[in-house]
Amino acid sequence: MYKTFKNIKKINGELKLPGDKSISHRALMISAMAEGESVIINLSNGEDVKSTKKCLEKLGTKIFEVEGEAKVKGVGYKNFIKSKEKLYAGNSGTTARLLCGILAAQNFKTIIEGDESLTQRPMQRIIEPLTQMGANISSNDFKLPLTINPSNNLKAISYTLPVASAQVKSAVIFAGLHCDEETKIIEKIPSRNHTEKMLKLRTEKKNGKNIIYVSKNNYPKETDIFVPSDISTAAYFIVLTLLTPNSSLLIRNVSLNESRLGFVNHLIKMGAKIKFENVNEDTVEPFGNLTINSSELKNVEINKEDIPNLIDEIPILTIAGLFADGEFKLDNAEELRYKESDRIKSIVDNLKKINIDVEEKIDGFSFNENLKVEKAEFDSFNDHRIAMSFAVLSMLLKNGGSVNGFECVNISNPDFIEQINGISN
Ligand code: S3P
């Protein structure tokens, strides 16, 4: 689908966005593992979370969803049943990688496959630690499809994460829930911490590293979960408001988990007028309202240790960087090459379409110039975050722009267009 966007004169009003994608995946998986009925409020309505839901249903979980509320009848300890068909994780790395941690501990064989993009993405990062724990996983040269064979009891390990990845960490945690002894996971650079928070795991900080402990004692029980709105989805509306003159926006009940605030904190350093209000920290996952006002921005250094906490927001941060004073410079972000698309290449290719002199490196890119064009055509590279970022840029161009392959936004936010229409004029 070729979608055109007109220049937007003003943003004004309020938004309520779908539930956080990362928390929604985990809420479904944790509820499915527990015995008894859990209720999840404000589950994400994106395709990725639907992929997780369908996989869990094929493994024997009963899930009833009515108007953003999901009732999940979990199966209990090691009680999933063999799926009659292969599991299809679609475009979702979180579905494929986290489910592997659970499936490694079951006593039946499962095959996981995915779409063209997911089939290109690296799986060695989960196969390696799960194999150390005793899992028996075969793959197509460390890519999907994965066959998770039954293995005898998994054993606890001590594992230092070689890459800052919440998906790898969570796969090991889920496998660790099936071990008598305690598994110890060491993170040199912290990544999003939803899994350890939702399972209330013991964590400690030592010599600047995070250490997470998990065993069978942490196996989840049924519970009610409120999923705050997705800050990664809010990111597009935040940047659009900041860069549109005379604009203001209120976004309600956004996830304010500290491991996801890298983007907002970085924008504030750039000069963005963003305020946190009605912050609720008494729940497992904190949330609150964000108010955003048009701002003048300047580019500031992106610190290496902040990268994992704003990794998904780098495409839209680049758009903010185009309108900010000074040089935009990204390093230490090679992980971007292993996302839904090679995001370094996708961003650089789109910037070249508008004649930005951008220097590409293996782990980032840089540019130091402002926009020269008034109209442009972009490509989504079938990647929802690239599609929404360049939709925002199109709305900021004097004569608008278009994004080819825009339908991939359904992965995280099927209502993007309606939401834009509701706050713009
Ligand atoms: C996610 C972790 C991150 C992130 C992805 C969602 C998660 O990936 O980019 O969109 O829900 O755990 P990595 O674990 O590969 O860094």
PDB file of C-alpha atoms in Angstrom, residues 117-341:
ATOM      1  CA  SER A 117      12.051 -10.906   7.620  1.00  0.00           C
ATOM      2  CA  LEU A 118      12.049 -13.044  10.776  1.00  0.00           C
ATOM      3  CA  THR A 119      13.612 -15.938   8.852  1.00  0.00           C
ATOM      4  CA  GLN A 120      16.685 -13.736   8.177  1.00  0.00           C
ATOM      5  CA  ARG A 121      17.179 -12.770  11.841  1.00  0.00           C
ATOM      6  CA  PRO A 122      19.852 -14.311  14.117  1.00  0.00           C
ATOM      7  CA  MET A 123      18.777 -17.109  16.449  1.00  0.00           C
ATOM      8  CA  GLN A 124      22.212 -18.322  17.578  1.00  0.00           C
ATOM      9  CA  ARG A 125      21.939 -15.843  20.437  1.00  0.00           C
ATOM     10  CA  ILE A 126      19.154 -17.920  22.029  1.00  0.00           C
ATOM     11  CA  ILE A 127      20.208 -21.363  20.787  1.00  0.00           C
ATOM     12  CA  GLU A 128      23.586 -21.012  22.526  1.00  0.00           C
ATOM     13  CA  PRO A 129      22.462 -20.384  26.136  1.00  0.00           C
ATOM     14  CA  LEU A 130      19.452 -22.710  25.855  1.00  0.00           C
ATOM     15  CA  THR A 131      21.747 -25.486  24.586  1.00  0.00           C
ATOM     16  CA  GLN A 132      24.029 -24.883  27.584  1.00  0.00           C
ATOM     17  CA  MET A 133      20.939 -25.486  29.740  1.00  0.00           C
ATOM     18  CA  GLY A 134      20.368 -28.849  28.026  1.00  0.00           C
ATOM     19  CA  ALA A 135      17.910 -27.846  25.303  1.00  0.00           C
ATOM     20  CA  ASN A 136      17.988 -29.670  21.993  1.00  0.00           C
ATOM     21  CA  ILE A 137      17.342 -27.146  19.211  1.00  0.00           C
ATOM     22  CA  SER A 138      18.120 -27.550  15.527  1.00  0.00           C
ATOM     23  CA  SER A 139      17.970 -24.687  13.048  1.00  0.00           C
ATOM     24  CA  ASN A 140      18.678 -23.692   9.487  1.00  0.00           C
ATOM     25  CA  ASP A 141      22.215 -22.366  10.050  1.00  0.00           C
ATOM     26  CA  PHE A 142      21.077 -20.566  13.242  1.00  0.00           C
ATOM     27  CA  LYS A 143      18.039 -19.097  11.491  1.00  0.00           C
ATOM     28  CA  LEU A 144      14.358 -20.071  11.432  1.00  0.00           C
ATOM     29  CA  PRO A 145      12.738 -22.585  11.160  1.00  0.00           C
ATOM     30  CA  LEU A 146      13.780 -23.846  14.583  1.00  0.00           C
ATOM     31  CA  THR A 147      12.989 -27.348  15.791  1.00  0.00           C
ATOM     32  CA  ILE A 148      12.815 -27.555  19.550  1.00  0.00           C
ATOM     33  CA  ASN A 149      13.179 -31.219  20.457  1.00  0.00           C
ATOM     34  CA  PRO A 150      12.189 -32.619  23.832  1.00  0.00           C
ATOM     35  CA  SER A 151      15.107 -32.710  26.261  1.00  0.00           C
ATOM     36  CA  ASN A 152      15.565 -34.194  29.690  1.00  0.00           C
ATOM     37  CA  ASN A 153      15.393 -31.800  32.617  1.00  0.00           C
ATOM     38  CA  LEU A 154      17.008 -28.432  31.905  1.00  0.00           C
ATOM     39  CA  LYS A 155      19.832 -27.397  34.193  1.00  0.00           C
ATOM     40  CA  ALA A 156      20.590 -23.990  35.680  1.00  0.00           C
ATOM     41  CA  ILE A 157      23.505 -21.995  34.237  1.00  0.00           C
ATOM     42  CA  SER A 158      25.430 -18.825  34.909  1.00  0.00           C
ATOM     43  CA  TYR A 159      25.271 -16.773  31.714  1.00  0.00           C
ATOM     44  CA  THR A 160      26.840 -13.455  30.764  1.00  0.00           C
ATOM     45  CA  LEU A 161      24.869 -11.930  27.895  1.00  0.00           C
ATOM     46  CA  PRO A 162      27.233 -11.252  24.955  1.00  0.00           C
ATOM     47  CA  VAL A 163      24.744  -8.718  23.475  1.00  0.00           C
ATOM     48  CA  ALA A 164      22.425  -6.366  25.367  1.00  0.00           C
ATOM     49  CA  SER A 165      19.190  -8.151  24.432  1.00  0.00           C
ATOM     50  CA  ALA A 166      15.992  -8.399  26.435  1.00  0.00           C
ATOM     51  CA  GLN A 167      14.794 -11.175  24.145  1.00  0.00           C
ATOM     52  CA  VAL A 168      17.822 -13.365  24.894  1.00  0.00           C
ATOM     53  CA  LYS A 169      17.639 -12.522  28.606  1.00  0.00           C
ATOM     54  CA  SER A 170      13.920 -13.389  28.675  1.00  0.00           C
ATOM     55  CA  ALA A 171      14.368 -16.690  26.823  1.00  0.00           C
ATOM     56  CA  VAL A 172      16.953 -17.752  29.429  1.00  0.00           C
ATOM     57  CA  ILE A 173      14.675 -16.549  32.264  1.00  0.00           C
ATOM     58  CA  PHE A 174      11.720 -18.543  30.905  1.00  0.00           C
ATOM     59  CA  ALA A 175      13.881 -21.670  30.611  1.00  0.00           C
ATOM     60  CA  GLY A 176      15.276 -20.968  34.106  1.00  0.00           C
ATOM     61  CA  LEU A 177      11.725 -21.111  35.520  1.00  0.00           C
ATOM     62  CA  HIS A 178      11.885 -24.854  34.811  1.00  0.00           C
ATOM     63  CA  CYS A 179      15.130 -25.574  36.726  1.00  0.00           C
ATOM     64  CA  ASP A 180      15.443 -26.656  40.379  1.00  0.00           C
ATOM     65  CA  GLU A 181      18.702 -24.731  40.873  1.00  0.00           C
ATOM     66  CA  GLU A 182      19.115 -21.004  40.404  1.00  0.00           C
ATOM     67  CA  THR A 183      20.116 -19.629  36.985  1.00  0.00           C
ATOM     68  CA  LYS A 184      22.230 -16.485  37.128  1.00  0.00           C
ATOM     69  CA  ILE A 185      22.118 -14.001  34.227  1.00  0.00           C
ATOM     70  CA  ILE A 186      24.693 -11.215  34.023  1.00  0.00           C
ATOM     71  CA  GLU A 187      24.031  -8.100  31.938  1.00  0.00           C
ATOM     72  CA  LYS A 188      26.927  -5.728  31.254  1.00  0.00           C
ATOM     73  CA  ILE A 189      24.627  -3.140  29.677  1.00  0.00           C
ATOM     74  CA  PRO A 190      21.013  -3.263  30.918  1.00  0.00           C
ATOM     75  CA  SER A 191      18.167  -3.894  28.486  1.00  0.00           C
ATOM     76  CA  ARG A 192      14.392  -3.612  29.053  1.00  0.00           C
ATOM     77  CA  ASN A 193      13.504  -5.362  32.313  1.00  0.00           C
ATOM     78  CA  HIS A 194       9.812  -6.290  31.912  1.00  0.00           C
ATOM     79  CA  THR A 195      10.304 -10.047  32.331  1.00  0.00           C
ATOM     80  CA  GLU A 196      12.203  -9.795  35.600  1.00  0.00           C
ATOM     81  CA  LYS A 197       9.721  -7.186  36.913  1.00  0.00           C
ATOM     82  CA  MET A 198       6.623  -9.157  35.974  1.00  0.00           C
ATOM     83  CA  LEU A 199       8.035 -12.353  37.531  1.00  0.00           C
ATOM     84  CA  LYS A 200       9.317 -10.339  40.544  1.00  0.00           C
ATOM     85  CA  LEU A 201      12.788 -11.857  40.195  1.00  0.00           C
ATOM     86  CA  ARG A 202      15.651 -11.110  42.578  1.00  0.00           C
ATOM     87  CA  THR A 203      18.107  -8.753  40.869  1.00  0.00           C
ATOM     88  CA  GLU A 204      21.242  -7.028  42.096  1.00  0.00           C
ATOM     89  CA  LYS A 205      23.745  -4.486  40.788  1.00  0.00           C
ATOM     90  CA  LYS A 206      27.425  -5.442  41.138  1.00  0.00           C
ATOM     91  CA  ASN A 207      30.398  -3.563  39.644  1.00  0.00           C
ATOM     92  CA  GLY A 208      28.038  -1.771  37.274  1.00  0.00           C
ATOM     93  CA  LYS A 209      26.503  -5.046  36.044  1.00  0.00           C
ATOM     94  CA  ASN A 210      22.952  -6.329  36.541  1.00  0.00           C
ATOM     95  CA  ILE A 211      22.591  -9.836  37.937  1.00  0.00           C
ATOM     96  CA  ILE A 212      19.250 -11.623  37.675  1.00  0.00           C
ATOM     97  CA  TYR A 213      18.389 -14.857  39.497  1.00  0.00           C
ATOM     98  CA  VAL A 214      15.637 -17.266  38.488  1.00  0.00           C
ATOM     99  CA  SER A 215      14.525 -20.798  39.420  1.00  0.00           C
ATOM    100  CA  LYS A 216      11.436 -22.989  39.620  1.00  0.00           C
ATOM    101  CA  ASN A 217      10.467 -21.044  42.785  1.00  0.00           C
ATOM    102  CA  ASN A 218       9.635 -18.076  40.560  1.00  0.00           C
ATOM    103  CA  TYR A 219       7.191 -20.024  38.364  1.00  0.00           C
ATOM    104  CA  PRO A 220       4.223 -17.651  37.832  1.00  0.00           C
ATOM    105  CA  LYS A 221       0.779 -17.843  39.376  1.00  0.00           C
ATOM    106  CA  GLU A 222      -2.384 -16.432  37.788  1.00  0.00           C
ATOM    107  CA  THR A 223      -2.730 -12.682  38.177  1.00  0.00           C
ATOM    108  CA  ASP A 224      -4.392  -9.552  36.741  1.00  0.00           C
ATOM    109  CA  ILE A 225      -2.152  -7.384  34.573  1.00  0.00           C
ATOM    110  CA  PHE A 226      -2.721  -3.819  33.371  1.00  0.00           C
ATOM    111  CA  VAL A 227      -0.664  -3.078  30.253  1.00  0.00           C
ATOM    112  CA  PRO A 228       0.241   0.633  30.050  1.00  0.00           C
ATOM    113  CA  SER A 229       0.293   2.262  26.606  1.00  0.00           C
ATOM    114  CA  ASP A 230       3.327   1.707  24.436  1.00  0.00           C
ATOM    115  CA  ILE A 231       6.021   4.390  24.753  1.00  0.00           C
ATOM    116  CA  SER A 232       7.615   3.142  21.526  1.00  0.00           C
ATOM    117  CA  THR A 233       4.298   3.829  19.733  1.00  0.00           C
ATOM    118  CA  ALA A 234       3.970   7.196  21.514  1.00  0.00           C
ATOM    119  CA  ALA A 235       7.418   8.131  20.121  1.00  0.00           C
ATOM    120  CA  TYR A 236       6.053   9.025  16.638  1.00  0.00           C
ATOM    121  CA  PHE A 237       3.382  11.346  18.043  1.00  0.00           C
ATOM    122  CA  ILE A 238       5.897  12.916  20.428  1.00  0.00           C
ATOM    123  CA  VAL A 239       8.304  13.860  17.620  1.00  0.00           C
ATOM    124  CA  LEU A 240       5.494  15.049  15.329  1.00  0.00           C
ATOM    125  CA  THR A 241       4.210  17.371  18.100  1.00  0.00           C
ATOM    126  CA  LEU A 242       7.676  18.674  18.999  1.00  0.00           C
ATOM    127  CA  LEU A 243       8.417  19.597  15.385  1.00  0.00           C
ATOM    128  CA  THR A 244       5.023  21.054  14.400  1.00  0.00           C
ATOM    129  CA  PRO A 245       4.652  24.756  15.322  1.00  0.00           C
ATOM    130  CA  ASN A 246       2.146  25.869  18.015  1.00  0.00           C
ATOM    131  CA  SER A 247       1.326  22.277  18.959  1.00  0.00           C
ATOM    132  CA  SER A 248       0.595  20.430  22.169  1.00  0.00           C
ATOM    133  CA  LEU A 249      -0.449  16.867  22.965  1.00  0.00           C
ATOM    134  CA  LEU A 250      -1.436  14.818  25.995  1.00  0.00           C
ATOM    135  CA  ILE A 251      -0.800  11.048  25.865  1.00  0.00           C
ATOM    136  CA  ARG A 252      -2.470   9.112  28.682  1.00  0.00           C
ATOM    137  CA  ASN A 253      -1.267   6.135  30.729  1.00  0.00           C
ATOM    138  CA  VAL A 254       2.028   5.592  28.925  1.00  0.00           C
ATOM    139  CA  SER A 255       4.487   2.980  30.194  1.00  0.00           C
ATOM    140  CA  LEU A 256       7.202   4.800  32.178  1.00  0.00           C
ATOM    141  CA  ASN A 257       9.391   1.790  32.908  1.00  0.00           C
ATOM    142  CA  GLU A 258      12.885   3.233  33.490  1.00  0.00           C
ATOM    143  CA  SER A 259      14.428   0.792  31.009  1.00  0.00           C
ATOM    144  CA  ARG A 260      12.267   2.264  28.223  1.00  0.00           C
ATOM    145  CA  LEU A 261      12.735   5.966  28.950  1.00  0.00           C
ATOM    146  CA  GLY A 262      16.024   6.399  27.064  1.00  0.00           C
ATOM    147  CA  PHE A 263      14.272   8.077  24.129  1.00  0.00           C
ATOM    148  CA  VAL A 264      12.218  10.612  26.116  1.00  0.00           C
ATOM    149  CA  ASN A 265      15.203  11.452  28.334  1.00  0.00           C
ATOM    150  CA  HIS A 266      17.378  11.958  25.261  1.00  0.00           C
ATOM    151  CA  LEU A 267      14.787  14.267  23.652  1.00  0.00           C
ATOM    152  CA  ILE A 268      14.651  16.294  26.883  1.00  0.00           C
ATOM    153  CA  LYS A 269      18.448  16.677  26.661  1.00  0.00           C
ATOM    154  CA  MET A 270      17.915  17.916  23.062  1.00  0.00           C
ATOM    155  CA  GLY A 271      15.631  20.645  24.431  1.00  0.00           C
ATOM    156  CA  ALA A 272      12.211  18.962  24.091  1.00  0.00           C
ATOM    157  CA  LYS A 273       9.374  20.274  26.242  1.00  0.00           C
ATOM    158  CA  ILE A 274       8.023  16.997  27.627  1.00  0.00           C
ATOM    159  CA  LYS A 275       6.461  16.659  31.082  1.00  0.00           C
ATOM    160  CA  PHE A 276       5.495  13.592  33.114  1.00  0.00           C
ATOM    161  CA  GLU A 277       2.182  13.897  35.022  1.00  0.00           C
ATOM    162  CA  ASN A 278       0.000  11.653  37.229  1.00  0.00           C
ATOM    163  CA  VAL A 279       2.834   9.147  37.541  1.00  0.00           C
ATOM    164  CA  ASN A 280       1.730   5.866  39.117  1.00  0.00           C
ATOM    165  CA  GLU A 281       4.636   3.837  40.500  1.00  0.00           C
ATOM    166  CA  ASP A 282       2.679   1.455  42.733  1.00  0.00           C
ATOM    167  CA  THR A 283       2.034  -1.051  39.936  1.00  0.00           C
ATOM    168  CA  VAL A 284       4.497  -3.652  38.618  1.00  0.00           C
ATOM    169  CA  GLU A 285       4.919  -1.531  35.492  1.00  0.00           C
ATOM    170  CA  PRO A 286       4.845   2.232  36.214  1.00  0.00           C
ATOM    171  CA  PHE A 287       2.817   4.522  33.950  1.00  0.00           C
ATOM    172  CA  GLY A 288       1.671   8.131  33.677  1.00  0.00           C
ATOM    173  CA  ASN A 289       0.654  10.916  31.304  1.00  0.00           C
ATOM    174  CA  LEU A 290       3.007  12.746  28.959  1.00  0.00           C
ATOM    175  CA  THR A 291       2.436  16.328  27.808  1.00  0.00           C
ATOM    176  CA  ILE A 292       4.417  17.500  24.807  1.00  0.00           C
ATOM    177  CA  ASN A 293       4.801  21.026  23.381  1.00  0.00           C
ATOM    178  CA  SER A 294       6.498  22.271  20.184  1.00  0.00           C
ATOM    179  CA  SER A 295      10.222  22.769  20.792  1.00  0.00           C
ATOM    180  CA  GLU A 296      13.489  23.890  19.237  1.00  0.00           C
ATOM    181  CA  LEU A 297      15.907  20.939  19.290  1.00  0.00           C
ATOM    182  CA  LYS A 298      19.676  20.554  19.141  1.00  0.00           C
ATOM    183  CA  ASN A 299      21.519  17.273  18.518  1.00  0.00           C
ATOM    184  CA  VAL A 300      23.427  15.896  21.487  1.00  0.00           C
ATOM    185  CA  GLU A 301      25.670  12.841  21.826  1.00  0.00           C
ATOM    186  CA  ILE A 302      23.906   9.466  22.095  1.00  0.00           C
ATOM    187  CA  ASN A 303      25.715   7.545  24.843  1.00  0.00           C
ATOM    188  CA  LYS A 304      26.697   3.905  24.235  1.00  0.00           C
ATOM    189  CA  GLU A 305      24.996   2.685  27.414  1.00  0.00           C
ATOM    190  CA  ASP A 306      21.715   4.417  26.441  1.00  0.00           C
ATOM    191  CA  ILE A 307      21.474   2.559  23.098  1.00  0.00           C
ATOM    192  CA  PRO A 308      19.546  -0.538  24.349  1.00  0.00           C
ATOM    193  CA  ASN A 309      17.007   1.727  26.068  1.00  0.00           C
ATOM    194  CA  LEU A 310      16.192   3.662  22.908  1.00  0.00           C
ATOM    195  CA  ILE A 311      17.084   1.098  20.242  1.00  0.00           C
ATOM    196  CA  ASP A 312      13.530   0.845  18.825  1.00  0.00           C
ATOM    197  CA  GLU A 313      13.209   4.643  18.739  1.00  0.00           C
ATOM    198  CA  ILE A 314      16.364   5.337  16.683  1.00  0.00           C
ATOM    199  CA  PRO A 315      14.443   5.624  13.364  1.00  0.00           C
ATOM    200  CA  ILE A 316      12.172   8.365  14.755  1.00  0.00           C
ATOM    201  CA  LEU A 317      15.053   9.951  16.702  1.00  0.00           C
ATOM    202  CA  THR A 318      16.787  10.348  13.320  1.00  0.00           C
ATOM    203  CA  ILE A 319      13.786  12.357  12.080  1.00  0.00           C
ATOM    204  CA  ALA A 320      14.064  14.605  15.158  1.00  0.00           C
ATOM    205  CA  GLY A 321      17.809  14.874  14.369  1.00  0.00           C
ATOM    206  CA  LEU A 322      17.063  16.167  10.841  1.00  0.00           C
ATOM    207  CA  PHE A 323      15.256  19.190  12.295  1.00  0.00           C
ATOM    208  CA  ALA A 324      17.713  19.790  15.146  1.00  0.00           C
ATOM    209  CA  ASP A 325      20.780  22.053  15.157  1.00  0.00           C
ATOM    210  CA  GLY A 326      24.213  20.457  14.838  1.00  0.00           C
ATOM    211  CA  GLU A 327      25.476  17.050  13.746  1.00  0.00           C
ATOM    212  CA  PHE A 328      23.410  13.874  14.257  1.00  0.00           C
ATOM    213  CA  LYS A 329      25.846  11.071  15.027  1.00  0.00           C
ATOM    214  CA  LEU A 330      25.009   7.450  15.857  1.00  0.00           C
ATOM    215  CA  ASP A 331      27.630   4.847  16.863  1.00  0.00           C
ATOM    216  CA  ASN A 332      27.568   1.531  18.775  1.00  0.00           C
ATOM    217  CA  ALA A 333      24.223   0.545  17.249  1.00  0.00           C
ATOM    218  CA  GLU A 334      25.102  -2.448  15.032  1.00  0.00           C
ATOM    219  CA  GLU A 335      22.127  -4.263  16.622  1.00  0.00           C
ATOM    220  CA  LEU A 336      19.909  -2.110  14.387  1.00  0.00           C
ATOM    221  CA  ARG A 337      21.047  -4.246  11.465  1.00  0.00           C
ATOM    222  CA  TYR A 338      19.271  -7.304  12.983  1.00  0.00           C
ATOM    223  CA  LYS A 339      15.796  -5.825  13.488  1.00  0.00           C
ATOM    224  CA  GLU A 340      12.659  -6.182  11.322  1.00  0.00           C
ATOM    225  CA  SER A 341      14.802  -4.674   8.546  1.00  0.00           C
TER     226      SER A 341
END
